[in-house]
Amino acid sequence: MSDLIRLTAAELAAKLSSGEVSSEEVTRAHLDRIAAVDEELNAFLATDADASLAAARALDARRAAGEQLGALAGVPLAIKDVLVTTDMPSTSGSKILEGYRSPYDATAVAKARAAGLVNIGKTNMDEFAMGSSTENSAYGPTRNPWATDRVPGGSGGGSAAAVAAFEAPLALGSDTGGSIRQPAGLTGTVGAKPTYGGVSRYGAIALASSLDQIGPCARTVLDTALLHDVIAGHDRHDSTSLDHAWPSMAEAARAGVDPASLKGLRVGVVKQLMVDGLQAGVKARFDEALALLTAQGAEIVEIDAPHFEYAVAAYYLILPAEASSNLAKYDSVRFGLRVTPEGGGTVEGVMSETRAAGFGAEVKRRIILGTYALSAGYYDAYYGSAQKVRTLIQRDFAAAFAQVDVIASPTEPTTAWKLGAHGGDPLTDYLNDATTIPANLAGIPGLSLPVGTASEDGLPVGLQLMAPAFEDARLYRAGAAIESLITARDGKPFWAQAPSLAGASTGEATN
Ligand code: GLN
C-alpha cells in the first residue's frame, strides 16, 4: 500500500506545501488505490483519472509559480454524488439522473476547488439520499471496508467507505437525518453535520430542504475541521445560508488535542437517546468513552428530552412531504431519463412511465407518503402535527443546553449490519435513525467520531456529540480531545486499526 494514502489530509498538506510531494503523485496514489479496491467496495459511482490528474497538475503549477495556496491545496477530495459537479456526472444515486452533467458546480464543490482540493470522484449513496445503508442506490450497494459483507451505513456510505478504505483522505457528504454521522459511525471515520445554514446547499440535489445540510468527512477530527473551514460560509445562492463570522474549526480541533481542555465541560446524556435495542458492545464503548471524559474532569449530566421519542415519526412525515415536492421536478422534460410509452402517449403518460422506470422503491414509497401527508384534509393531522413536534424537540434541546455544553450519545444503536439484513423492512432502517434525527429537526450541529470496536463483532462504534446552533467549534474541540484520549488508550489512531481489505493487496504498490 502506498504510504501516501495512509497520511492524514493535514500531513499530506504539509508535505505538499514543503514540496516533498506533488499533488499529481498524491492524486495518482489515491487513483491507484481506487483501482485496486473499488471493484469490491463500490464506493465510487464515477471517477475520471484524466480530469483529476489534470486538476492536480494545474495545482502543482500554481504552487510552482509561487502562488499562496489554501491549507488543503493539492489534497484529493471524494464528493458525494448528491453534489453537482461540472467535471463528472451527478446522479444522486438514481437511474432518473443517469449520466446527468451539471452546467455548474455546487457551492461546496466550487469552494473546495478554489481552495485547491482535487476532485477524485463521485461517491455512491442511497437514491436521493433516502436510506441508512447505501443499499438503496440504483447502482448497487457499497460495502464496508471493515467487513465487506456489511453495509457502510447511509445514505453517504460511499464517502465514508472511501475515506475508511484510504481511497480518499477527505470527502463531502449530506446529512438530512444522519447521512454523514451514521456512516461515519459504522465505518470508524469522522463526520460532521454543520449547523443548518452553515454550509451552502446550492447545488446539493435536494431531499428535504429544511433538514438537508452539507458537511465534511475524514479519518481524523482535525482533517474534518480543515475541510469544514473550506466549505463554510454565506452564499447568496442559498437563501437559508447564514451570514455568520464562523471561527476556525481547525483551530478549535488543535486546541482540543490537549485533553485538559475537557476539564469542566458539562456533557449531557439524553435518556431517550439510549434507545431500545442498543447493542451491548456499543453501550460498553460509549460508557468507556464517558469514563475517559470524567477522568479528565468533565461532568456527566443526565438529561430528559421527553419529545425525542416522537422524532422518528415526525421526521418520516416532514421528510417525505418535502421530498415529494422536491422530486416533482424529475418530469422527463428538464433532467435525465425520458421513457416514452409504446405508441407515443400523452405528456402525462411520458411523465408517469419515466418516473415509474427512473425511481426506485424507497423513493416511490416516500413520494406517496409525502403526497398523502400534504393532501387536503390530512395536512393538519400529519404534516402540521409533525411540525409541532419539531418545535417541541427544539425546546427540549434548548432546555438541555441550558444545563450542558454538549450532548453525547452513541451515533448508532448498533454496529454495521450485514447486507440484506434489513431487507424489505424500511421501518428497521427508520428506527435506526433515532439517535441522529433530532439534530436535523433542530438545525443544530453534530459530529461522530470512532471510540473503539464492539467486543462481540469487532466493528467500529461511533460517539455522537451535539452542540447548540452556531457552536460547531465546540464539537471539534471536544471531539479532538476524545480522539486523543482514544489514541492514547489504543496506542495508535483508530483509523490505523482498520483491517486491510481482503483481495485488495493485489495490484497495490508496496513502497
Ligand atoms: N436515513 C435517513 C433517511 O433515510 C437519513 C437520510 C439522510 O440523512 N440523507 O431519511
Short mmCIF file of C-alpha atoms and ligand atoms in Angstrom, two decimals:
data_model
loop_
_atom_site.label_atom_id
_atom_site.label_comp_id
_atom_site.label_asym_id
_atom_site.label_seq_id
_atom_site.Cartn_x
_atom_site.Cartn_y
_atom_site.Cartn_z
CA MET A 1 0.00 0.00 0.00
CA SER A 2 1.47 3.36 -0.94
CA ASP A 3 2.43 5.32 2.18
CA LEU A 4 0.86 8.44 0.75
CA ILE A 5 -2.66 7.11 1.08
CA ARG A 6 -2.20 6.40 4.79
CA LEU A 7 -1.36 10.01 5.61
CA THR A 8 -3.96 12.33 7.05
CA ALA A 9 -5.04 15.33 4.98
CA ALA A 10 -3.13 17.60 7.38
CA GLU A 11 0.04 15.54 6.88
CA LEU A 12 -0.42 15.47 3.11
CA ALA A 13 -0.96 19.23 3.05
CA ALA A 14 2.31 19.77 4.94
CA LYS A 15 4.23 17.56 2.50
CA LEU A 16 2.61 19.30 -0.44
CA SER A 17 3.40 22.74 0.84
CA SER A 18 7.05 21.89 1.58
CA GLY A 19 7.38 20.49 -1.94
CA GLU A 20 8.22 16.99 -0.69
CA VAL A 21 5.43 15.55 -2.85
CA SER A 22 3.34 16.88 -5.73
CA SER A 23 -0.42 16.84 -5.94
CA GLU A 24 -0.04 14.70 -9.05
CA GLU A 25 1.76 11.98 -7.03
CA VAL A 26 -0.76 12.16 -4.21
CA THR A 27 -3.68 12.06 -6.62
CA ARG A 28 -2.17 9.16 -8.55
CA ALA A 29 -1.63 7.16 -5.34
CA HIS A 30 -5.31 7.54 -4.47
CA LEU A 31 -6.45 6.69 -8.01
CA ASP A 32 -4.30 3.54 -7.82
CA ARG A 33 -5.95 2.63 -4.54
CA ILE A 34 -9.40 3.15 -6.05
CA ALA A 35 -8.41 0.92 -8.98
CA ALA A 36 -7.22 -1.76 -6.55
CA VAL A 37 -10.13 -1.88 -4.10
CA ASP A 38 -13.20 -0.20 -5.52
CA GLU A 39 -14.43 -3.07 -7.60
CA GLU A 40 -15.05 -4.79 -4.29
CA LEU A 41 -16.26 -1.75 -2.34
CA ASN A 42 -18.27 0.19 -4.95
CA ALA A 43 -17.70 3.42 -3.05
CA PHE A 44 -17.39 5.42 -6.27
CA LEU A 45 -20.02 5.97 -8.95
CA ALA A 46 -17.71 8.00 -11.18
CA THR A 47 -14.02 8.70 -11.44
CA ASP A 48 -12.12 10.42 -14.21
CA ALA A 49 -8.40 9.89 -13.79
CA ASP A 50 -7.52 12.33 -16.58
CA ALA A 51 -9.65 15.10 -15.10
CA SER A 52 -8.32 14.52 -11.56
CA LEU A 53 -4.69 14.38 -12.68
CA ALA A 54 -5.13 17.49 -14.84
CA ALA A 55 -6.53 19.36 -11.82
CA ALA A 56 -3.61 18.12 -9.70
CA ARG A 57 -1.05 19.23 -12.27
CA ALA A 58 -2.68 22.63 -12.59
CA LEU A 59 -2.44 23.00 -8.82
CA ASP A 60 1.23 21.95 -8.84
CA ALA A 61 1.89 24.60 -11.48
CA ARG A 62 0.21 27.28 -9.36
CA ARG A 63 2.38 26.28 -6.42
CA ALA A 64 5.50 26.28 -8.57
CA ALA A 65 4.61 29.81 -9.69
CA GLY A 66 4.74 30.88 -6.03
CA GLU A 67 1.01 31.40 -5.54
CA GLN A 68 -0.25 31.48 -1.94
CA LEU A 69 -2.50 28.42 -1.63
CA GLY A 70 -5.10 27.25 0.89
CA ALA A 71 -4.37 24.88 3.79
CA LEU A 72 -5.59 21.79 1.89
CA ALA A 73 -4.33 22.70 -1.59
CA GLY A 74 -3.48 19.63 -3.65
CA VAL A 75 -5.28 17.14 -1.38
CA PRO A 76 -7.77 14.76 -3.08
CA LEU A 77 -11.44 15.03 -2.18
CA ALA A 78 -14.22 12.49 -2.80
CA ILE A 79 -17.61 14.08 -3.40
CA LYS A 80 -20.98 12.53 -2.59
CA ASP A 81 -22.99 12.26 -5.79
CA VAL A 82 -25.70 14.46 -4.26
CA LEU A 83 -23.50 17.49 -5.06
CA VAL A 84 -23.48 18.63 -8.67
CA THR A 85 -20.13 18.92 -10.44
CA THR A 86 -19.18 20.07 -13.92
CA ASP A 87 -16.31 17.62 -14.42
CA MET A 88 -18.13 14.37 -13.60
CA PRO A 89 -21.75 13.15 -13.76
CA SER A 90 -24.13 13.76 -10.84
CA THR A 91 -26.85 11.15 -10.31
CA SER A 92 -27.79 11.31 -6.62
CA GLY A 93 -27.71 7.51 -6.80
CA SER A 94 -30.76 7.44 -9.09
CA LYS A 95 -31.41 5.99 -12.52
CA ILE A 96 -33.55 9.00 -13.32
CA LEU A 97 -30.38 11.14 -13.41
CA GLU A 98 -28.10 8.55 -15.06
CA GLY A 99 -25.33 10.36 -16.92
CA TYR A 100 -26.61 13.81 -15.93
CA ARG A 101 -23.99 16.55 -16.26
CA SER A 102 -24.49 19.77 -14.36
CA PRO A 103 -23.66 23.08 -16.04
CA TYR A 104 -22.38 24.43 -12.70
CA ASP A 105 -20.62 23.31 -9.53
CA ALA A 106 -22.34 23.16 -6.15
CA THR A 107 -21.03 25.94 -3.91
CA ALA A 108 -19.29 23.50 -1.53
CA VAL A 109 -17.55 21.96 -4.56
CA ALA A 110 -16.65 25.36 -6.01
CA LYS A 111 -15.17 26.42 -2.67
CA ALA A 112 -13.17 23.20 -2.44
CA ARG A 113 -11.83 23.68 -5.95
CA ALA A 114 -10.95 27.31 -5.26
CA ALA A 115 -9.03 26.11 -2.19
CA GLY A 116 -7.04 23.75 -4.44
CA LEU A 117 -8.65 20.43 -3.48
CA VAL A 118 -8.70 17.85 -6.27
CA ASN A 119 -11.96 16.05 -7.13
CA ILE A 120 -11.04 12.35 -7.09
CA GLY A 121 -14.52 11.02 -7.82
CA LYS A 122 -18.22 10.97 -7.03
CA THR A 123 -19.32 8.63 -4.28
CA ASN A 124 -22.15 6.15 -4.04
CA MET A 125 -25.24 6.86 -1.98
CA ASP A 126 -28.79 5.74 -1.32
CA GLU A 127 -31.02 7.05 -4.08
CA PHE A 128 -31.72 10.75 -3.43
CA ALA A 129 -30.10 10.22 -0.01
CA MET A 130 -33.02 8.13 1.23
CA GLY A 131 -31.64 5.34 3.34
CA SER A 132 -29.31 4.18 6.07
CA SER A 133 -27.22 1.53 4.32
CA THR A 134 -26.44 2.63 0.72
CA GLU A 135 -28.38 -0.45 -0.38
CA ASN A 136 -30.99 1.86 -1.94
CA SER A 137 -28.50 3.09 -4.55
CA ALA A 138 -29.65 2.34 -8.10
CA TYR A 139 -26.03 1.43 -8.83
CA GLY A 140 -25.57 -1.38 -6.29
CA PRO A 141 -24.59 -1.21 -2.62
CA THR A 142 -21.29 -0.01 -1.19
CA ARG A 143 -19.50 -2.44 1.12
CA ASN A 144 -18.00 -1.63 4.50
CA PRO A 145 -14.17 -1.76 4.36
CA TRP A 146 -14.11 -3.23 7.89
CA ALA A 147 -16.09 -6.28 6.75
CA THR A 148 -17.19 -6.43 3.16
CA ASP A 149 -20.31 -8.46 3.94
CA ARG A 150 -21.57 -5.46 5.96
CA VAL A 151 -23.19 -2.17 4.97
CA PRO A 152 -21.21 1.06 5.40
CA GLY A 153 -24.31 2.91 6.60
CA GLY A 154 -26.09 5.52 4.56
CA SER A 155 -27.04 7.47 2.78
CA GLY A 156 -23.43 8.61 2.39
CA GLY A 157 -21.91 5.13 2.57
CA GLY A 158 -19.72 5.81 -0.45
CA SER A 159 -17.99 8.83 1.07
CA ALA A 160 -17.48 7.09 4.42
CA ALA A 161 -16.18 3.86 2.86
CA ALA A 162 -13.85 5.80 0.53
CA VAL A 163 -12.28 7.57 3.49
CA ALA A 164 -12.12 4.42 5.67
CA ALA A 165 -10.51 2.40 2.85
CA PHE A 166 -7.83 5.03 2.09
CA GLU A 167 -9.31 5.80 -1.33
CA ALA A 168 -9.51 9.46 -0.32
CA PRO A 169 -8.35 11.37 2.75
CA LEU A 170 -11.38 13.68 2.67
CA ALA A 171 -14.96 13.52 1.44
CA LEU A 172 -18.09 15.63 1.28
CA GLY A 173 -21.46 14.34 2.40
CA SER A 174 -25.00 15.47 3.06
CA ASP A 175 -26.90 14.93 6.29
CA THR A 176 -30.71 15.17 6.35
CA GLY A 177 -31.32 12.72 9.17
CA GLY A 178 -27.84 11.38 9.84
CA SER A 179 -26.31 10.54 6.46
CA ILE A 180 -22.88 11.91 7.35
CA ARG A 181 -22.74 10.91 11.03
CA GLN A 182 -24.30 7.45 10.73
CA PRO A 183 -21.94 6.09 8.03
CA ALA A 184 -19.02 7.70 9.89
CA GLY A 185 -20.11 5.72 12.94
CA LEU A 186 -20.40 2.43 11.04
CA THR A 187 -17.06 2.80 9.20
CA GLY A 188 -14.92 4.14 12.06
CA THR A 189 -14.44 7.54 10.45
CA VAL A 190 -15.28 11.11 11.46
CA GLY A 191 -18.20 13.07 10.01
CA ALA A 192 -19.82 16.37 10.87
CA LYS A 193 -23.23 17.83 10.22
CA PRO A 194 -22.78 21.61 10.46
CA THR A 195 -25.35 24.00 11.93
CA TYR A 196 -28.22 24.31 9.43
CA GLY A 197 -27.24 27.09 7.05
CA GLY A 198 -23.55 26.90 7.97
CA VAL A 199 -22.62 25.42 4.59
CA SER A 200 -24.41 26.35 1.38
CA ARG A 201 -26.88 23.84 -0.05
CA TYR A 202 -26.68 25.43 -3.50
CA GLY A 203 -26.06 22.63 -5.98
CA ALA A 204 -26.96 19.91 -3.48
CA ILE A 205 -29.68 17.80 -5.08
CA ALA A 206 -32.49 18.48 -2.61
CA LEU A 207 -34.04 15.79 -0.44
CA ALA A 208 -35.80 17.72 2.35
CA SER A 209 -34.74 21.35 2.22
CA SER A 210 -35.46 22.26 5.85
CA LEU A 211 -33.28 19.35 7.05
CA ASP A 212 -30.53 18.93 4.42
CA GLN A 213 -27.04 20.03 5.35
CA ILE A 214 -23.72 19.58 3.53
CA GLY A 215 -20.71 18.62 5.62
CA PRO A 216 -17.21 17.10 5.81
CA CYS A 217 -15.93 13.53 6.40
CA ALA A 218 -12.37 12.35 7.10
CA ARG A 219 -10.39 9.91 9.25
CA THR A 220 -9.46 12.45 11.94
CA VAL A 221 -11.23 15.29 13.72
CA LEU A 222 -8.63 17.82 12.56
CA ASP A 223 -8.99 16.81 8.89
CA THR A 224 -12.76 17.09 9.19
CA ALA A 225 -12.37 20.55 10.72
CA LEU A 226 -9.95 21.67 7.99
CA LEU A 227 -12.48 20.69 5.30
CA HIS A 228 -15.30 22.32 7.26
CA ASP A 229 -13.36 25.62 7.19
CA VAL A 230 -13.06 25.37 3.39
CA ILE A 231 -16.77 24.86 2.67
CA ALA A 232 -18.41 27.01 5.39
CA GLY A 233 -19.78 30.48 4.90
CA HIS A 234 -22.52 32.60 3.46
CA ASP A 235 -23.67 32.08 -0.12
CA ARG A 236 -26.07 34.44 -1.84
CA HIS A 237 -27.32 31.49 -3.95
CA ASP A 238 -28.81 29.84 -0.85
CA SER A 239 -31.37 31.95 0.97
CA THR A 240 -31.07 29.79 4.11
CA SER A 241 -27.31 30.15 4.26
CA LEU A 242 -26.17 32.02 7.38
CA ASP A 243 -24.24 35.24 7.25
CA HIS A 244 -22.14 34.48 10.30
CA ALA A 245 -18.47 35.01 11.16
CA TRP A 246 -17.52 31.36 11.82
CA PRO A 247 -14.48 30.74 13.98
CA SER A 248 -11.83 28.38 12.57
CA MET A 249 -12.90 24.79 13.22
CA ALA A 250 -9.29 23.65 12.66
CA GLU A 251 -8.10 25.98 15.41
CA ALA A 252 -10.73 24.54 17.73
CA ALA A 253 -9.60 21.00 16.85
CA ARG A 254 -5.97 21.90 17.50
CA ALA A 255 -6.88 23.45 20.86
CA GLY A 256 -8.80 20.29 21.77
CA VAL A 257 -5.86 17.95 21.25
CA ASP A 258 -4.86 18.62 24.85
CA PRO A 259 -7.41 16.56 26.81
CA ALA A 260 -7.04 19.02 29.71
CA SER A 261 -9.42 21.15 27.61
CA LEU A 262 -12.17 18.80 28.79
CA LYS A 263 -11.96 20.00 32.39
CA GLY A 264 -15.26 21.43 33.47
CA LEU A 265 -17.05 20.50 30.22
CA ARG A 266 -20.67 19.63 31.01
CA VAL A 267 -21.70 16.63 28.91
CA GLY A 268 -25.39 15.74 28.68
CA VAL A 269 -26.53 12.15 28.19
CA VAL A 270 -30.13 12.12 26.96
CA LYS A 271 -32.10 9.22 28.40
CA GLN A 272 -34.22 8.92 25.26
CA LEU A 273 -31.12 8.55 23.03
CA MET A 274 -30.04 5.41 24.88
CA VAL A 275 -32.66 3.74 22.72
CA ASP A 276 -34.21 0.29 22.93
CA GLY A 277 -32.15 -2.25 21.07
CA LEU A 278 -28.85 -0.59 21.92
CA GLN A 279 -26.20 -3.23 21.20
CA ALA A 280 -24.23 -4.29 24.30
CA GLY A 281 -20.82 -3.64 22.73
CA VAL A 282 -21.94 -0.19 21.56
CA LYS A 283 -23.14 0.72 25.04
CA ALA A 284 -19.92 -0.60 26.59
CA ARG A 285 -17.72 1.54 24.31
CA PHE A 286 -19.94 4.57 24.88
CA ASP A 287 -19.75 4.19 28.67
CA GLU A 288 -15.98 3.77 28.46
CA ALA A 289 -15.71 7.00 26.46
CA LEU A 290 -17.76 8.79 29.12
CA ALA A 291 -15.41 7.41 31.79
CA LEU A 292 -12.42 8.81 29.87
CA LEU A 293 -14.18 12.19 29.83
CA THR A 294 -14.93 12.22 33.55
CA ALA A 295 -11.33 11.19 34.30
CA GLN A 296 -10.32 14.47 32.63
CA GLY A 297 -12.69 16.50 34.78
CA ALA A 298 -15.74 16.62 32.53
CA GLU A 299 -19.11 16.41 34.24
CA ILE A 300 -21.81 13.99 33.02
CA VAL A 301 -25.39 15.21 33.41
CA GLU A 302 -28.41 13.04 32.71
CA ILE A 303 -30.95 14.82 30.52
CA ASP A 304 -34.63 14.13 29.96
CA ALA A 305 -35.85 15.10 26.50
CA PRO A 306 -39.42 13.76 26.50
CA HIS A 307 -40.28 14.65 22.89
CA PHE A 308 -37.31 12.85 21.32
CA GLU A 309 -39.49 9.76 21.44
CA TYR A 310 -41.53 11.24 18.57
CA ALA A 311 -38.57 12.42 16.48
CA VAL A 312 -38.53 9.48 14.06
CA ALA A 313 -42.28 9.73 13.46
CA ALA A 314 -42.14 13.50 12.88
CA TYR A 315 -39.11 13.18 10.60
CA TYR A 316 -40.73 10.50 8.46
CA LEU A 317 -43.64 12.85 7.81
CA ILE A 318 -41.68 16.07 7.24
CA LEU A 319 -39.05 14.43 5.07
CA PRO A 320 -41.41 12.66 2.63
CA ALA A 321 -43.58 15.80 2.43
CA GLU A 322 -40.64 17.98 1.40
CA ALA A 323 -39.12 15.24 -0.75
CA SER A 324 -42.33 14.67 -2.71
CA SER A 325 -42.29 18.35 -3.61
CA ASN A 326 -38.54 18.49 -4.39
CA LEU A 327 -38.72 15.39 -6.57
CA ALA A 328 -41.61 16.71 -8.67
CA LYS A 329 -39.06 18.34 -10.95
CA TYR A 330 -37.98 14.97 -12.37
CA ASP A 331 -40.67 15.14 -15.01
CA SER A 332 -38.79 13.74 -18.06
CA VAL A 333 -38.59 17.24 -19.55
CA ARG A 334 -35.88 19.06 -17.67
CA PHE A 335 -33.43 16.40 -16.46
CA GLY A 336 -32.16 12.98 -17.28
CA LEU A 337 -34.26 9.99 -18.21
CA ARG A 338 -37.25 10.01 -20.58
CA VAL A 339 -39.33 6.93 -21.23
CA THR A 340 -41.92 7.16 -23.98
CA PRO A 341 -44.78 4.67 -23.77
CA GLU A 342 -45.30 2.43 -26.75
CA GLY A 343 -47.13 4.27 -29.49
CA GLY A 344 -46.15 7.73 -28.19
CA GLY A 345 -48.57 8.53 -25.38
CA THR A 346 -49.59 11.76 -23.72
CA VAL A 347 -47.37 14.16 -21.77
CA GLU A 348 -48.76 12.64 -18.56
CA GLY A 349 -48.06 9.18 -19.92
CA VAL A 350 -44.41 10.03 -20.61
CA MET A 351 -44.02 11.55 -17.15
CA SER A 352 -45.57 8.65 -15.38
CA GLU A 353 -43.64 5.99 -17.34
CA THR A 354 -40.41 7.93 -16.75
CA ARG A 355 -40.97 8.23 -13.03
CA ALA A 356 -42.07 4.61 -12.80
CA ALA A 357 -38.88 3.46 -14.51
CA GLY A 358 -36.48 6.04 -13.04
CA PHE A 359 -37.28 5.95 -9.32
CA GLY A 360 -36.53 3.04 -7.00
CA ALA A 361 -38.94 1.52 -4.48
CA GLU A 362 -37.91 3.60 -1.45
CA VAL A 363 -38.19 6.86 -3.41
CA LYS A 364 -41.65 5.92 -4.63
CA ARG A 365 -42.69 4.95 -1.11
CA ARG A 366 -41.67 8.34 0.24
CA ILE A 367 -43.26 10.29 -2.62
CA ILE A 368 -46.56 8.53 -1.96
CA LEU A 369 -46.26 9.05 1.81
CA GLY A 370 -45.36 12.71 1.39
CA THR A 371 -48.09 13.46 -1.12
CA TYR A 372 -50.61 11.82 1.20
CA ALA A 373 -49.38 13.73 4.25
CA LEU A 374 -49.71 17.03 2.36
CA SER A 375 -53.12 16.36 0.83
CA ALA A 376 -56.17 18.43 1.75
CA GLY A 377 -57.89 17.03 4.81
CA TYR A 378 -54.73 15.30 6.08
CA TYR A 379 -52.31 18.23 6.12
CA ASP A 380 -53.08 19.34 9.70
CA ALA A 381 -53.29 15.82 11.05
CA TYR A 382 -49.91 14.73 9.68
CA TYR A 383 -47.62 17.48 8.40
CA GLY A 384 -48.99 20.09 10.82
CA SER A 385 -48.64 17.78 13.84
CA ALA A 386 -45.13 16.79 12.80
CA GLN A 387 -44.11 20.45 12.64
CA LYS A 388 -45.47 20.95 16.17
CA VAL A 389 -43.43 18.00 17.40
CA ARG A 390 -40.42 19.55 15.71
CA THR A 391 -40.89 22.70 17.79
CA LEU A 392 -41.17 20.64 20.98
CA ILE A 393 -37.92 18.84 20.15
CA GLN A 394 -36.22 22.19 19.60
CA ARG A 395 -37.45 23.23 23.06
CA ASP A 396 -36.10 20.02 24.59
CA PHE A 397 -32.69 20.87 23.13
CA ALA A 398 -32.90 24.44 24.40
CA ALA A 399 -33.69 23.18 27.91
CA ALA A 400 -30.84 20.66 27.69
CA PHE A 401 -28.30 23.23 26.55
CA ALA A 402 -29.25 25.45 29.47
CA GLN A 403 -27.65 22.74 31.61
CA VAL A 404 -24.84 21.31 29.47
CA ASP A 405 -22.25 22.39 26.88
CA VAL A 406 -22.55 19.34 24.63
CA ILE A 407 -24.75 16.27 24.37
CA ALA A 408 -23.16 12.85 23.81
CA SER A 409 -24.82 9.67 22.55
CA PRO A 410 -23.92 6.56 20.63
CA THR A 411 -24.01 7.61 16.93
CA GLU A 412 -25.96 4.46 16.15
CA PRO A 413 -27.75 1.83 18.25
CA THR A 414 -25.80 -0.97 16.53
CA THR A 415 -22.62 -1.63 14.59
CA ALA A 416 -22.76 -2.23 10.82
CA TRP A 417 -25.24 -4.93 9.87
CA LYS A 418 -24.98 -7.50 7.10
CA LEU A 419 -26.01 -6.53 3.59
CA GLY A 420 -29.62 -7.52 3.12
CA ALA A 421 -30.24 -7.97 6.85
CA HIS A 422 -32.97 -5.29 6.95
CA GLY A 423 -34.21 -6.39 3.54
CA GLY A 424 -37.73 -5.35 2.69
CA ASP A 425 -38.39 -3.72 6.06
CA PRO A 426 -37.84 0.02 5.81
CA LEU A 427 -39.07 0.50 9.38
CA THR A 428 -35.96 -1.18 10.79
CA ASP A 429 -33.84 1.35 8.91
CA TYR A 430 -36.05 4.24 10.02
CA LEU A 431 -35.81 3.31 13.69
CA ASN A 432 -32.06 3.08 13.40
CA ASP A 433 -32.01 6.84 12.77
CA ALA A 434 -33.48 7.68 16.20
CA THR A 435 -30.13 8.92 17.51
CA THR A 436 -29.22 11.20 14.60
CA ILE A 437 -32.57 12.68 13.52
CA PRO A 438 -33.17 15.07 16.46
CA ALA A 439 -30.19 17.25 15.46
CA ASN A 440 -31.63 17.75 11.96
CA LEU A 441 -35.08 18.61 13.30
CA ALA A 442 -33.48 21.28 15.49
CA GLY A 443 -30.88 22.52 12.96
CA ILE A 444 -28.05 22.03 15.43
CA PRO A 445 -24.54 20.71 14.65
CA GLY A 446 -23.45 17.13 15.30
CA LEU A 447 -20.21 15.20 14.95
CA SER A 448 -19.45 11.49 15.03
CA LEU A 449 -16.06 10.05 15.87
CA PRO A 450 -14.92 6.46 16.49
CA VAL A 451 -14.36 5.37 20.10
CA GLY A 452 -13.41 1.71 19.63
CA THR A 453 -14.83 -1.55 18.37
CA ALA A 454 -17.63 -3.66 19.81
CA SER A 455 -16.31 -6.79 21.54
CA GLU A 456 -18.98 -9.07 20.01
CA ASP A 457 -18.18 -8.31 16.34
CA GLY A 458 -15.00 -6.20 16.23
CA LEU A 459 -16.80 -3.45 14.27
CA PRO A 460 -16.43 0.31 14.85
CA VAL A 461 -18.57 2.18 17.36
CA GLY A 462 -19.22 5.90 16.91
CA LEU A 463 -19.78 8.57 19.53
CA GLN A 464 -22.02 11.47 18.57
CA LEU A 465 -21.57 14.94 20.01
CA MET A 466 -24.15 17.72 19.57
CA ALA A 467 -23.94 21.40 20.46
CA PRO A 468 -26.25 24.43 20.21
CA ALA A 469 -26.63 26.10 16.80
CA PHE A 470 -23.54 28.13 15.80
CA GLU A 471 -21.35 26.21 18.28
CA ASP A 472 -19.80 23.81 15.76
CA ALA A 473 -16.33 24.72 17.02
CA ARG A 474 -17.23 23.27 20.43
CA LEU A 475 -17.73 19.87 18.79
CA TYR A 476 -14.32 19.94 17.14
CA ARG A 477 -12.65 20.97 20.37
CA ALA A 478 -14.28 18.22 22.43
CA GLY A 479 -14.04 15.73 19.55
CA ALA A 480 -10.30 16.24 19.18
CA ALA A 481 -9.84 15.77 22.94
CA ILE A 482 -11.78 12.50 22.93
CA GLU A 483 -9.87 11.36 19.84
CA SER A 484 -6.54 11.95 21.55
CA LEU A 485 -7.70 10.01 24.62
CA ILE A 486 -8.75 7.08 22.40
CA THR A 487 -5.42 7.19 20.54
CA ALA A 488 -3.54 7.18 23.85
CA ARG A 489 -5.64 4.27 25.14
CA ASP A 490 -5.12 2.18 21.97
CA GLY A 491 -1.52 3.19 21.30
CA LYS A 492 -2.41 4.21 17.73
CA PRO A 493 -5.04 6.25 15.92
CA PHE A 494 -8.33 4.47 15.40
CA TRP A 495 -8.07 4.62 11.60
CA ALA A 496 -4.78 2.72 11.75
CA GLN A 497 -6.69 -0.27 13.16
CA ALA A 498 -8.84 -0.79 10.06
CA PRO A 499 -8.20 -4.26 8.67
CA SER A 500 -6.70 -4.25 5.19
CA LEU A 501 -9.24 -5.27 2.61
CA ALA A 502 -9.46 -8.86 1.50
CA GLY A 503 -8.39 -9.09 -2.12
CA ALA A 504 -7.03 -5.55 -2.06
CA SER A 505 -3.37 -6.41 -1.67
CA THR A 506 -3.01 -7.47 -5.27
CA GLY A 507 -2.25 -4.69 -7.68
CA GLU A 508 -1.04 -2.36 -4.96
CA ALA A 509 2.29 -0.65 -4.91
CA THR A 510 4.34 -1.87 -1.97
CA ASN A 511 6.59 1.13 -1.42
N1 GLN B 1 -31.55 7.55 6.99
C1 GLN B 1 -32.23 8.81 6.86
C2 GLN B 1 -33.27 8.73 5.78
O1 GLN B 1 -33.33 7.74 5.14
C3 GLN B 1 -31.22 9.91 6.66
C4 GLN B 1 -31.01 10.32 5.27
C5 GLN B 1 -30.07 11.44 5.11
O2 GLN B 1 -29.54 11.99 6.08
N2 GLN B 1 -29.91 11.85 3.87
O3 GLN B 1 -34.01 9.65 5.59
#
